[in-house]
PDB file of C-alpha atoms and ligand atoms in Angstrom:
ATOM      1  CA  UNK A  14     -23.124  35.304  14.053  1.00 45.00           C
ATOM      2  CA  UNK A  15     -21.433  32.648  11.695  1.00 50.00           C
ATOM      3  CA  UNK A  16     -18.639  34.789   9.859  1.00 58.00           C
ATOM      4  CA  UNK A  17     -17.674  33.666   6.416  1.00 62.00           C
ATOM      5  CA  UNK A  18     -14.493  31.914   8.207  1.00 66.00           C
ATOM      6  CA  UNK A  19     -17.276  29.269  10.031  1.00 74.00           C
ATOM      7  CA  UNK A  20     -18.708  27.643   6.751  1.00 86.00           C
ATOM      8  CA  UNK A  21     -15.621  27.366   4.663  1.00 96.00           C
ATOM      9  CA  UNK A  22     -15.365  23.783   4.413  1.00 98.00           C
ATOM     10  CA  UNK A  23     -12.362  21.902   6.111  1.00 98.00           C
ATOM     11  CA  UNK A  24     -10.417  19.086   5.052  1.00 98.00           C
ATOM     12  CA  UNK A  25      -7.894  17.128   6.983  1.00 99.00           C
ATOM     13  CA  UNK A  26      -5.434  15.402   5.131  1.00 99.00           C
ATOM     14  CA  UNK A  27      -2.399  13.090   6.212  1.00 99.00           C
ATOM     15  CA  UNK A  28       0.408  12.316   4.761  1.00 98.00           C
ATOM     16  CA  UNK A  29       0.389  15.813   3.120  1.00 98.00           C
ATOM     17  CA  UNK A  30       3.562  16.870   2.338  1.00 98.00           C
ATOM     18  CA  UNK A  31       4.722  15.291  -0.929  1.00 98.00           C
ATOM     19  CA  UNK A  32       2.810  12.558  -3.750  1.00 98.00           C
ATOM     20  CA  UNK A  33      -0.521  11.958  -2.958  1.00 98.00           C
ATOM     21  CA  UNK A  34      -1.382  13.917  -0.368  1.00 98.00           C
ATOM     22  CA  UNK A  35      -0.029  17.187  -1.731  1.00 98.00           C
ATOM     23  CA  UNK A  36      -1.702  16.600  -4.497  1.00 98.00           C
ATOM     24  CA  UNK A  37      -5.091  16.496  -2.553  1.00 98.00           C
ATOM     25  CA  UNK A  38      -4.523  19.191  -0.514  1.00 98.00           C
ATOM     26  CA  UNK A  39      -4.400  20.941  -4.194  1.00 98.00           C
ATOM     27  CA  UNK A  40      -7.617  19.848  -4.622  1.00 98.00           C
ATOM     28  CA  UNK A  41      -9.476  21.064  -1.732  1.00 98.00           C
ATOM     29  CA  UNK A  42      -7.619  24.222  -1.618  1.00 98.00           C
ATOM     30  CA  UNK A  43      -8.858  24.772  -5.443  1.00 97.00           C
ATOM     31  CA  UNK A  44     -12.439  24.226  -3.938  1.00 97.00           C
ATOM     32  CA  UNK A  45     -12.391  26.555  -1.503  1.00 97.00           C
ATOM     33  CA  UNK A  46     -11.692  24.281   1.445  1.00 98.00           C
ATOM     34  CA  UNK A  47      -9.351  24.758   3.690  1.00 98.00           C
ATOM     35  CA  UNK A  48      -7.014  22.288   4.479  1.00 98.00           C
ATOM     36  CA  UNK A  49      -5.156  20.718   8.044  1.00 98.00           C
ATOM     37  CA  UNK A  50      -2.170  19.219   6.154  1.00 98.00           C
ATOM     38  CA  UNK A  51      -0.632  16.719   8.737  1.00 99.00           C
ATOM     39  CA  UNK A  52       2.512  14.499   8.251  1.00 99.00           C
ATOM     40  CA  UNK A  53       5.689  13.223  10.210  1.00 98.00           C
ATOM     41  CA  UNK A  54       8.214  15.081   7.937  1.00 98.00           C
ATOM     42  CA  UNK A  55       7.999  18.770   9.384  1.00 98.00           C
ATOM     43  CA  UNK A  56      10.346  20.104   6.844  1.00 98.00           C
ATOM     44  CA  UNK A  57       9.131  18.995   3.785  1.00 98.00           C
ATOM     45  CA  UNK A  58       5.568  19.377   5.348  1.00 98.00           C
ATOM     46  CA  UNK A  59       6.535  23.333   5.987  1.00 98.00           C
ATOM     47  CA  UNK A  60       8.176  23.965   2.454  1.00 98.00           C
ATOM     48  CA  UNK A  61       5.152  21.878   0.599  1.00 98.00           C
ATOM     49  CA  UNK A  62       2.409  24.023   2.981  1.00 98.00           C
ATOM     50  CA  UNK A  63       4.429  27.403   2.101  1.00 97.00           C
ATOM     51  CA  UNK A  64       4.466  26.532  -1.708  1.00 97.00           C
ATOM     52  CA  UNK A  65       1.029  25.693  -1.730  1.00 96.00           C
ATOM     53  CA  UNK A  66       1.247  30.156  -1.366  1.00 88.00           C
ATOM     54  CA  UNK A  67      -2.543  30.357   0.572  1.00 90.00           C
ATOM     55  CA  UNK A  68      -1.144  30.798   4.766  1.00 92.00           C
ATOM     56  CA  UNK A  69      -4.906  31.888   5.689  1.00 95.00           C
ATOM     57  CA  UNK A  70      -6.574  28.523   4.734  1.00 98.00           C
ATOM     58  CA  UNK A  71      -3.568  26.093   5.298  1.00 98.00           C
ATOM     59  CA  UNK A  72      -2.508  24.451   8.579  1.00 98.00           C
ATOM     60  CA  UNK A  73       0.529  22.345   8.686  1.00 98.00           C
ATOM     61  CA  UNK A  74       1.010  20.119  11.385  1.00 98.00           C
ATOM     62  CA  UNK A  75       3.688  17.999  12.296  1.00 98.00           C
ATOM     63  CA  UNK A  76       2.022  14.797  13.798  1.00 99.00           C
ATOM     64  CA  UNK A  77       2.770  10.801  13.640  1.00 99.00           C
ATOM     65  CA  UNK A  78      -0.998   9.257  13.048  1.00 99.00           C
ATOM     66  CA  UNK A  79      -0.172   6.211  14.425  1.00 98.00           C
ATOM     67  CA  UNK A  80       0.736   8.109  18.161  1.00 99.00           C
ATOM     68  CA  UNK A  81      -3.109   8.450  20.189  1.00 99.00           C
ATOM     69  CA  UNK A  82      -1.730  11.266  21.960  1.00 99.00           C
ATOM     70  CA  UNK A  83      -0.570  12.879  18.589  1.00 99.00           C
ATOM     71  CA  UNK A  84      -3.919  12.382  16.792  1.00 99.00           C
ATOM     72  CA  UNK A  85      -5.344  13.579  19.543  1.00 99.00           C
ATOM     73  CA  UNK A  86      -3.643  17.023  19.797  1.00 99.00           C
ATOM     74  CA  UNK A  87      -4.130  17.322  16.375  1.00 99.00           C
ATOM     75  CA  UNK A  88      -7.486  16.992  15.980  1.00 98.00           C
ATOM     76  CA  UNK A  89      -8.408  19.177  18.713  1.00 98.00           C
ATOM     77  CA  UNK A  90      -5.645  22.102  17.024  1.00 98.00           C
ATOM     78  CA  UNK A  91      -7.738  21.657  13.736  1.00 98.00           C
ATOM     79  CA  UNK A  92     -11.182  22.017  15.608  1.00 98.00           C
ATOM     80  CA  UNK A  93      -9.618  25.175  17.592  1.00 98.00           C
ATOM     81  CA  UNK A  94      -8.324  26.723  14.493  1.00 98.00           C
ATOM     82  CA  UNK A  95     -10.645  26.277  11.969  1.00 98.00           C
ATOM     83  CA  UNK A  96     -13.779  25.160  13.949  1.00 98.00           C
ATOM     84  CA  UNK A  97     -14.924  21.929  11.607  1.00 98.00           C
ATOM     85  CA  UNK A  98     -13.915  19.304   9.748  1.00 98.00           C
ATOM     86  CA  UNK A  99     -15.821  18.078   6.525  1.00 98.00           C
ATOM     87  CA  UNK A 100     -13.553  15.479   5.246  1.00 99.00           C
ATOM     88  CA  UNK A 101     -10.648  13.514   6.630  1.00 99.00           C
ATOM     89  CA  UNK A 102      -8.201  11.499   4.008  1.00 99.00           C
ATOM     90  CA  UNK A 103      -6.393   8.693   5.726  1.00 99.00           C
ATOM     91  CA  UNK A 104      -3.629   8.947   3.004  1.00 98.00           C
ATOM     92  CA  UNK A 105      -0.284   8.246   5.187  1.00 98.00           C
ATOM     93  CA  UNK A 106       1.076   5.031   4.289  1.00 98.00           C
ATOM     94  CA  UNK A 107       4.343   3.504   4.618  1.00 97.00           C
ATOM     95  CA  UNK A 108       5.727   0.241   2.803  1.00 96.00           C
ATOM     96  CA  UNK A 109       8.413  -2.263   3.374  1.00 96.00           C
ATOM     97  CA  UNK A 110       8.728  -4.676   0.729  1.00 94.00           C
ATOM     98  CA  UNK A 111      10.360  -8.049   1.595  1.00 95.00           C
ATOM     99  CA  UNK A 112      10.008 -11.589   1.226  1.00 97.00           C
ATOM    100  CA  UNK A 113       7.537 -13.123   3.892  1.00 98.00           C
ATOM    101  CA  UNK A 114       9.952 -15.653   6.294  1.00 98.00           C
ATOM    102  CA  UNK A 115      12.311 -12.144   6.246  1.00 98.00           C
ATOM    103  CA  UNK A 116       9.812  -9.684   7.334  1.00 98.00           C
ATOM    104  CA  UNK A 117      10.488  -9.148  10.807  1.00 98.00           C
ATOM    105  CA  UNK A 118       7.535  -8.281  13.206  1.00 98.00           C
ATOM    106  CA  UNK A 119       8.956  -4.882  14.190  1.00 98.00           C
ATOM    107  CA  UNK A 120       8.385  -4.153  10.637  1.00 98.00           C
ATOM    108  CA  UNK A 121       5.072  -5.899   9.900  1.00 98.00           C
ATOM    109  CA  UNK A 122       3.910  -3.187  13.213  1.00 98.00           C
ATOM    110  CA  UNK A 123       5.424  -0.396  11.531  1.00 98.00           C
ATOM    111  CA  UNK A 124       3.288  -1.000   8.823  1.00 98.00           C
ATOM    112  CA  UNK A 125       0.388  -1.700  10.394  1.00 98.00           C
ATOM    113  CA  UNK A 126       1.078   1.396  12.551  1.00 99.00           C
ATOM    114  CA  UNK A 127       0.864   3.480  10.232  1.00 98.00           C
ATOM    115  CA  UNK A 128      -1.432   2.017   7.083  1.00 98.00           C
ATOM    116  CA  UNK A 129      -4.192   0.748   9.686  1.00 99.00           C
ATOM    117  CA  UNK A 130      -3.935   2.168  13.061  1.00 99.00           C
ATOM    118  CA  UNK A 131      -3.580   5.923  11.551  1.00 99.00           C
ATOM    119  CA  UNK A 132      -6.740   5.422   9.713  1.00 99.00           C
ATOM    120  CA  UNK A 133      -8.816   4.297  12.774  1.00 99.00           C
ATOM    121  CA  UNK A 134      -7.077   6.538  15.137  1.00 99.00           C
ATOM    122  CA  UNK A 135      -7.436   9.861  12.737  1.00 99.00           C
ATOM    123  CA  UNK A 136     -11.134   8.739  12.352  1.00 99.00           C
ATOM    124  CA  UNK A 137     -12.089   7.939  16.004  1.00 99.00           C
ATOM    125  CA  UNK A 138     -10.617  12.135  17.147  1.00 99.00           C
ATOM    126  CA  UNK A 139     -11.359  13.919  13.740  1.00 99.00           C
ATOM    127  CA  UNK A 140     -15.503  12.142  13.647  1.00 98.00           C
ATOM    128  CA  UNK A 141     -16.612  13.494  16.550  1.00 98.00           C
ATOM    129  CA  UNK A 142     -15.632  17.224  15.275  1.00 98.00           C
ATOM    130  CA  UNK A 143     -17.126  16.127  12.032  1.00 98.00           C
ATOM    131  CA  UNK A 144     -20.666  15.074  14.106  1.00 98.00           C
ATOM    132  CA  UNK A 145     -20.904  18.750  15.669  1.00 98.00           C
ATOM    133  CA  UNK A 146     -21.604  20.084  11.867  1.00 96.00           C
ATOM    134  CA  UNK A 147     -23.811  17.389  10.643  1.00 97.00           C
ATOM    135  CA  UNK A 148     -21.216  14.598   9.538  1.00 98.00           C
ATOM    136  CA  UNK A 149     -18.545  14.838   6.363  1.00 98.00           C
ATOM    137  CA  UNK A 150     -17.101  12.023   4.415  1.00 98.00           C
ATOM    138  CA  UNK A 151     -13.633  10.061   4.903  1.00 99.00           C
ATOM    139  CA  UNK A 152     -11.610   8.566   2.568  1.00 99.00           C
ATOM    140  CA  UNK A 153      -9.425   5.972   3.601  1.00 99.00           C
ATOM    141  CA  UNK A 154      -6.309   5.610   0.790  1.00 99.00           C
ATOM    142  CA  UNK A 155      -5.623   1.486   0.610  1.00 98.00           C
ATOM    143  CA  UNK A 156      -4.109   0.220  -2.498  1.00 98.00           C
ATOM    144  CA  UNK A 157      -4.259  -2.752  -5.476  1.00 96.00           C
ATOM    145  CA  UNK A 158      -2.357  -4.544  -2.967  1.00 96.00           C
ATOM    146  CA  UNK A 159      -4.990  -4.511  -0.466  1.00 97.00           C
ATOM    147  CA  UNK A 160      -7.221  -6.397  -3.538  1.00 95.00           C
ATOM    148  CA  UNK A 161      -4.552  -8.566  -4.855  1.00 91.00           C
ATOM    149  CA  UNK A 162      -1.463 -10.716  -3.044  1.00 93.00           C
ATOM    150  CA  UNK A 163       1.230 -10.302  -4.795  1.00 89.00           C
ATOM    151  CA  UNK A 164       4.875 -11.200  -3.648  1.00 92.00           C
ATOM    152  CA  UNK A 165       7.025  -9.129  -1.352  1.00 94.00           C
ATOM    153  CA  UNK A 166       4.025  -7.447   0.963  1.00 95.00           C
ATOM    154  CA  UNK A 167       3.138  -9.823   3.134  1.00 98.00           C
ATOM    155  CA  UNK A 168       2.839  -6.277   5.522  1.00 98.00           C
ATOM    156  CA  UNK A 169       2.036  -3.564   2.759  1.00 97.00           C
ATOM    157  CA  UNK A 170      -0.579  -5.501   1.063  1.00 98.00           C
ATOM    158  CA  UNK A 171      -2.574  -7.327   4.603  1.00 98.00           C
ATOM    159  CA  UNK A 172      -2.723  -3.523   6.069  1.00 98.00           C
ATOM    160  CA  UNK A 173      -4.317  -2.246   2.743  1.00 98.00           C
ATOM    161  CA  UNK A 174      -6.880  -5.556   3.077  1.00 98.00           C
ATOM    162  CA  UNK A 175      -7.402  -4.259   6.554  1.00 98.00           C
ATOM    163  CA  UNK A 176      -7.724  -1.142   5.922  1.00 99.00           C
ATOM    164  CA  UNK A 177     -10.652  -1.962   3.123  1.00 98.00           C
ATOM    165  CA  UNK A 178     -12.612  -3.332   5.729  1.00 98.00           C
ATOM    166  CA  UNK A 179     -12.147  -1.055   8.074  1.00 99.00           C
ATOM    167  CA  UNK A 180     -13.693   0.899   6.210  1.00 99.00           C
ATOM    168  CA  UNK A 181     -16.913  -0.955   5.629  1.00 98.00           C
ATOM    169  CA  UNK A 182     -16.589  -0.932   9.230  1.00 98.00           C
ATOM    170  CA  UNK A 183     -16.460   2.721   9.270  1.00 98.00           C
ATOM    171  CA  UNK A 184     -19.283   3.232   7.091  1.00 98.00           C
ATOM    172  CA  UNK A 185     -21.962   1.080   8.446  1.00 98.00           C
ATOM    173  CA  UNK A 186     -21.691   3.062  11.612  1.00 98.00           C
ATOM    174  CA  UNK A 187     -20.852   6.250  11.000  1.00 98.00           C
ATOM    175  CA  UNK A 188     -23.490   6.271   7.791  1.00 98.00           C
ATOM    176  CA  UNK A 189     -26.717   6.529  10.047  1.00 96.00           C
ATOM    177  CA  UNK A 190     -24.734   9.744  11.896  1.00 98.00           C
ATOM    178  CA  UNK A 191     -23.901  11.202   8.192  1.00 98.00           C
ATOM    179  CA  UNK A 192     -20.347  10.318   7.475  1.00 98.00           C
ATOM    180  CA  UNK A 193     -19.829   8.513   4.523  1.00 99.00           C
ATOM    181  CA  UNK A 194     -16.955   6.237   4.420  1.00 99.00           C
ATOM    182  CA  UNK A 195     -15.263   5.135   1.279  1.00 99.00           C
ATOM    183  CA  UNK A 196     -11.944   4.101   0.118  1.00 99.00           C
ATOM    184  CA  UNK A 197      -9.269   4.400  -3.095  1.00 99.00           C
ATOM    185  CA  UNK A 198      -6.999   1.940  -4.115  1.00 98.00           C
ATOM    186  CA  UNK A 199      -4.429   3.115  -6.623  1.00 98.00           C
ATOM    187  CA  UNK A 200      -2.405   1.150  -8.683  1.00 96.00           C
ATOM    188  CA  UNK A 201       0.989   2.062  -9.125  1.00 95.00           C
ATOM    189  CA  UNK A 202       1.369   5.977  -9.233  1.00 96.00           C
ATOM    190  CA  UNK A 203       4.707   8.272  -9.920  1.00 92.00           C
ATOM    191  CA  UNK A 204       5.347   9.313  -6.322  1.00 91.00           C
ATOM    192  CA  UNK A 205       8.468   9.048  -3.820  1.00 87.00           C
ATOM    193  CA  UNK A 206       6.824   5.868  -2.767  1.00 83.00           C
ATOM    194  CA  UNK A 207       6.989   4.094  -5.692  1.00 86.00           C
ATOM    195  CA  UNK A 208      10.710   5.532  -6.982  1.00 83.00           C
ATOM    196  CA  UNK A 209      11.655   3.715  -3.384  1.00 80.00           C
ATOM    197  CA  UNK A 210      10.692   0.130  -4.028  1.00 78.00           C
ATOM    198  CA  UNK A 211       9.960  -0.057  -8.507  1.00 86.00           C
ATOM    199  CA  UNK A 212      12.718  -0.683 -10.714  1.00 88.00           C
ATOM    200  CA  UNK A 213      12.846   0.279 -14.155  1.00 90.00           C
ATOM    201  CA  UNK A 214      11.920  -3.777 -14.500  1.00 91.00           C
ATOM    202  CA  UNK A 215       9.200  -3.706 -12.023  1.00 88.00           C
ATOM    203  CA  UNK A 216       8.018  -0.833 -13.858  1.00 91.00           C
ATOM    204  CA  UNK A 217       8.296  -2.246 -17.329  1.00 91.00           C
ATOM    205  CA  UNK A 218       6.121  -4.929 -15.663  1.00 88.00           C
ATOM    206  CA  UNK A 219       3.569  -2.680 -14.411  1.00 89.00           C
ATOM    207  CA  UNK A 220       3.586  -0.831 -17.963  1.00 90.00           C
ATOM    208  CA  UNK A 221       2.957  -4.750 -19.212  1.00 89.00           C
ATOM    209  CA  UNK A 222       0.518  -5.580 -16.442  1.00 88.00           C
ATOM    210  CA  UNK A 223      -1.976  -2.524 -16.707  1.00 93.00           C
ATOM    211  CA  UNK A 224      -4.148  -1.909 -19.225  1.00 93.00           C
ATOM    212  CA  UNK A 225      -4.033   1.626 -19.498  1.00 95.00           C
ATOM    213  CA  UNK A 226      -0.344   0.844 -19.990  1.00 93.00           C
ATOM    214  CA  UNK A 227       0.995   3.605 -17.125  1.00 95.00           C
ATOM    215  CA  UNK A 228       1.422   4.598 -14.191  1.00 96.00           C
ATOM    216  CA  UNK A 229      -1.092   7.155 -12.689  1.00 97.00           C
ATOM    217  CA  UNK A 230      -0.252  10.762 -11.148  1.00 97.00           C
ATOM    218  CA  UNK A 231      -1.275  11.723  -7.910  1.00 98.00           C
ATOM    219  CA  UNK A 232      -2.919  14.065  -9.588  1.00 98.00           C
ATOM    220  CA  UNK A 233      -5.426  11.425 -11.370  1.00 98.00           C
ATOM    221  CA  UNK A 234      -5.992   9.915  -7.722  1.00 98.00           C
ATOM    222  CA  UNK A 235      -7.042  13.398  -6.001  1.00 98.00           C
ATOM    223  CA  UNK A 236      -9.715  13.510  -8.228  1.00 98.00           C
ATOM    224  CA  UNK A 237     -10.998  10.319  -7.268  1.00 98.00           C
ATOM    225  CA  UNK A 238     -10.484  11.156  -3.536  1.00 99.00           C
ATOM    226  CA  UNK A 239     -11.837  14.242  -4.106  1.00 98.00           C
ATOM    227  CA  UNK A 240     -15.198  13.073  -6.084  1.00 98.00           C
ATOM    228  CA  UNK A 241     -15.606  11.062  -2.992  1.00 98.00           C
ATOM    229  CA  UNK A 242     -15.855  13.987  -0.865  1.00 98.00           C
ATOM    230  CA  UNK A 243     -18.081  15.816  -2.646  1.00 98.00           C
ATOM    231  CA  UNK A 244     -21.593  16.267  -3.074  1.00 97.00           C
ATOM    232  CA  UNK A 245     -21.687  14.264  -6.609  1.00 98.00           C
ATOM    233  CA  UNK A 246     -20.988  11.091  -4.314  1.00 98.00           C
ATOM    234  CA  UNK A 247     -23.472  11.918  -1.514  1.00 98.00           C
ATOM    235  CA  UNK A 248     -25.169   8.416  -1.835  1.00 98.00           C
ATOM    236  CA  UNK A 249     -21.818   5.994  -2.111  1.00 98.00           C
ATOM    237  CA  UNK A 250     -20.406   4.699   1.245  1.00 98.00           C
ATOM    238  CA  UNK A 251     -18.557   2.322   1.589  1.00 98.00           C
ATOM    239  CA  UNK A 252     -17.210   1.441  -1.189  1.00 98.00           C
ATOM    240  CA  UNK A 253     -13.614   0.694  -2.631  1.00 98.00           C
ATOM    241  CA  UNK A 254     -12.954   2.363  -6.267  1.00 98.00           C
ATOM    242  CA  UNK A 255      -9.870   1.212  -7.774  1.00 98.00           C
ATOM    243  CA  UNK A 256      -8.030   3.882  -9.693  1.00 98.00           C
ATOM    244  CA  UNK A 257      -5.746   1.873 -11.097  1.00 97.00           C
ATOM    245  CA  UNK A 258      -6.034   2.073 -14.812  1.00 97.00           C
ATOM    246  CA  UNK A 259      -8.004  -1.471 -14.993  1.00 95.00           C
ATOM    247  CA  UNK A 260      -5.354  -3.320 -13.280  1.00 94.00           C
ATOM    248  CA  UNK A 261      -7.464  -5.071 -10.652  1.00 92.00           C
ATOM    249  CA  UNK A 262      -9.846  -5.633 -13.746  1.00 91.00           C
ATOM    250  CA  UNK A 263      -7.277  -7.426 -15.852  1.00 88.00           C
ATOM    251  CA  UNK A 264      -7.091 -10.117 -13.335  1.00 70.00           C
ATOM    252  CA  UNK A 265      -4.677 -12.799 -14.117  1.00 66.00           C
ATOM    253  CA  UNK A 266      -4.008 -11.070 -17.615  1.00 65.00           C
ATOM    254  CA  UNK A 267      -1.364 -13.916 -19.242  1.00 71.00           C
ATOM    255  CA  UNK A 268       1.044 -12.176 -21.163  1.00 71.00           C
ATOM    256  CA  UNK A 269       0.997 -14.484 -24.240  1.00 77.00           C
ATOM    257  CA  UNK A 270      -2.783 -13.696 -25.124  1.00 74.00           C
ATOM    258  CA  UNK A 271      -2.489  -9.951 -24.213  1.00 70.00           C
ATOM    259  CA  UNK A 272       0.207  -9.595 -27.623  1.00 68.00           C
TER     260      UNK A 272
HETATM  261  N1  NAD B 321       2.569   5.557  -4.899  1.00 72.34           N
HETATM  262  C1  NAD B 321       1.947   4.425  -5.182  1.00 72.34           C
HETATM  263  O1  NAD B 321       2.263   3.744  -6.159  1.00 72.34           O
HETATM  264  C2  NAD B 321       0.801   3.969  -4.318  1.00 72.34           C
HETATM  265  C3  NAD B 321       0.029   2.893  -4.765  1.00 72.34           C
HETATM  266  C4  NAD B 321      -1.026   2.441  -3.990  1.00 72.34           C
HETATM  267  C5  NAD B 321      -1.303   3.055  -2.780  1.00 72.34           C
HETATM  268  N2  NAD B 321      -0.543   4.092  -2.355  1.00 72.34           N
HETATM  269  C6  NAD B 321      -0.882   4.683  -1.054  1.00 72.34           C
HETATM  270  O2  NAD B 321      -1.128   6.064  -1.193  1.00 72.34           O
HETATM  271  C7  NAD B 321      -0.736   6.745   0.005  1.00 72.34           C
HETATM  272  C8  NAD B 321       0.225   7.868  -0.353  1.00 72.34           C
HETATM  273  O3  NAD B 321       1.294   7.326  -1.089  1.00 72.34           O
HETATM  274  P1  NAD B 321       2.432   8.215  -1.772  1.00 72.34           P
HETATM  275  O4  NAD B 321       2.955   7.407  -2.898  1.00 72.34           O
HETATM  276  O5  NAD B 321       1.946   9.597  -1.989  1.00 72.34           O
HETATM  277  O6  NAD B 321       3.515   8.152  -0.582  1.00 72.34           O
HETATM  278  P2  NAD B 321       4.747   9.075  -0.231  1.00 72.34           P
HETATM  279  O7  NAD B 321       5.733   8.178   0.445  1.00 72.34           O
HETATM  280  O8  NAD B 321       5.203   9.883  -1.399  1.00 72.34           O
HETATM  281  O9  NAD B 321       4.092  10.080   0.846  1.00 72.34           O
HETATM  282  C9  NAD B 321       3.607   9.597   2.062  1.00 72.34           C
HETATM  283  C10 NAD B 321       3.667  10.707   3.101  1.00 72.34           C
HETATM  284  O10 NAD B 321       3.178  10.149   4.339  1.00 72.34           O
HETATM  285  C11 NAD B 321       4.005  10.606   5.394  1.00 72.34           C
HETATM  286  N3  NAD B 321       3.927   9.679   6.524  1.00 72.34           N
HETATM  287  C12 NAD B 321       4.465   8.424   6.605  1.00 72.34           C
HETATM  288  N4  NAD B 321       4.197   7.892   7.792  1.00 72.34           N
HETATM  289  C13 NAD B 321       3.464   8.809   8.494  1.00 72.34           C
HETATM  290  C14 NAD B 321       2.903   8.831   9.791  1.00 72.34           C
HETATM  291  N5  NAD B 321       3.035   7.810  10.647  1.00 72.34           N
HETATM  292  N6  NAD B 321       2.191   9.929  10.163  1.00 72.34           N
HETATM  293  C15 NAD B 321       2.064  10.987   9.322  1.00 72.34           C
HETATM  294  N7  NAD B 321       2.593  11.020   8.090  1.00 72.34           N
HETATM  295  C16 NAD B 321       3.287   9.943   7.682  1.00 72.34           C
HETATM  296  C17 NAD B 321       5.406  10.676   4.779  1.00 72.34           C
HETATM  297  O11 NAD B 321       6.271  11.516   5.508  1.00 72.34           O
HETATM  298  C18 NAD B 321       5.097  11.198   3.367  1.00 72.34           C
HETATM  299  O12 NAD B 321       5.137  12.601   3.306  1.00 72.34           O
HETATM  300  C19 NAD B 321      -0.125   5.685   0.915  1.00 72.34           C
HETATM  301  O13 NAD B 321      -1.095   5.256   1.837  1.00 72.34           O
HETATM  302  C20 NAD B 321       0.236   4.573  -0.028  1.00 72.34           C
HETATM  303  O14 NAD B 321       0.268   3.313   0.600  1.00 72.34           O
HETATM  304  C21 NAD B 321       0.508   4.568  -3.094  1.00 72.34           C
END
């Protein structure tokens, strides 16, 4: 007999343990879900699971999503544990910033590692537990720089285009088994991340740059992973929304004619 336990939904999300992936986490666990929050950083992954103050519907656990035999492991500890998945965010993401002739290709893999080969490996284990319930929906977390070059991510920004096609990839056939497939871009949002690599100039350019004239909060981009997930969206896959405050909208946007 299916206890209560058995249809609680389950969301897997990586990446978890600070900015945007806490923040999601938030989201399911405010839904009722629970949630397999998975990241490299066991520490800060433990203290953000134990402050999240539900131990019965959280699972924290410590796992690299671009290592197969990681993924693997986790996927099946999430199936043992909690018995389904429903959705899977493909949030962890890693950037090095640098001019193109001095990115070296140790870190053009890291990147890729991470951005592109987490997202396919954490789909190809976690789908197949998805299929025994009836399918789910995946969100794969690119970025504006996936839709627009821009200097200095010659790595960042060709995962993120990557990654968008993945998943169209992803969603033409896993659609017909019932998972839907869709990704976010943000624009530039107030996490770790971003404090790493913007500079009060780079984000006085931003502020310039996007018409909302901000930066978004992780908050602000759970809700668009989130809708994604849910039932409201059950006839989008794949698709890419931008939450990005109209930045990707604004195209080339000349200064002079914006004041
Ligand atoms: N912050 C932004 O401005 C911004 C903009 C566009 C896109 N994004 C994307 O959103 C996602 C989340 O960004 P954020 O700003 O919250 O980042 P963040 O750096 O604050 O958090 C990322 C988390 O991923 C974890 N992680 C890194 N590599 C991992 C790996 N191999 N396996 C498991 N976990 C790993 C880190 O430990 C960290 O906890 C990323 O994919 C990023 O590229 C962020």
């Amino acid at each position: 007999m299916a206890t209560t336990d058995d249809v609680m939904p389950v969301a897997v999300v990586t990446g978890a343990a600070r900015g945007i992936g806490l923040a999601s986490s938030q989201w399911f666990l405010a839904r009722g879900y629970r949630v397999a929050m998975i990241d490299t950083d066991g520490a800060a992954l433990c203290e953000a699971a134990a402050g999240l103050g539900d131990a019965s519907r959280v699972l924290a656990i410590e796992c690299d999503v671009s290592d197969e035999v990681q993924v693997a492991a986790m996927a099946s500890q999430v199936a043992q544990q909690f018995g389904r998945i429903d959705a899977l965010v493909n949030n962890a993401g890693v950037a090095v910033f640098k001019p193109l002739l001095e990115t070296t290709f140790q870190e053009w893999r890291y990147v890729f590692a991470t951005n592109l080969d987490g997202a396919f490996l954490c789909t190809q284990f976690c789908a197949p537990v998805m299929l025994r319930n009836g399918g789910g929906s995946i969100v794969n977390i690119a970025s504006i720089s996936g839709l627009r070059a821009s200097s200095l991510r010659v790595a960042y920004g060709t995962s993120k285009a990557a990654l968008i096609h993945l998943t169209k990839q992803q969603a033409m056939e896993l659609g017909n088994q019932g998972i839907r497939v869709n990704a976010v871009s943000p624009g530039p949002v107030d996490t770790a991340m971003a404090k790493l690599v913007h500079t009060p100039a780079i984000r006085a350019d931003y502020h310039d740059a996007i018409p909302l004239n901000r930066y978004g909060t992780p908050q602000e981009i759970a809700e668009a992973i989130g809708f994604l997930c849910s039932p409201a969206a059950s006839y989008i896959n794949g698709q890419m929304l931008a939450a990005d405050g109209g930045f990707d909208a604004a195209g080339i946007g000349l200064p002079t004619l914006r004041r």
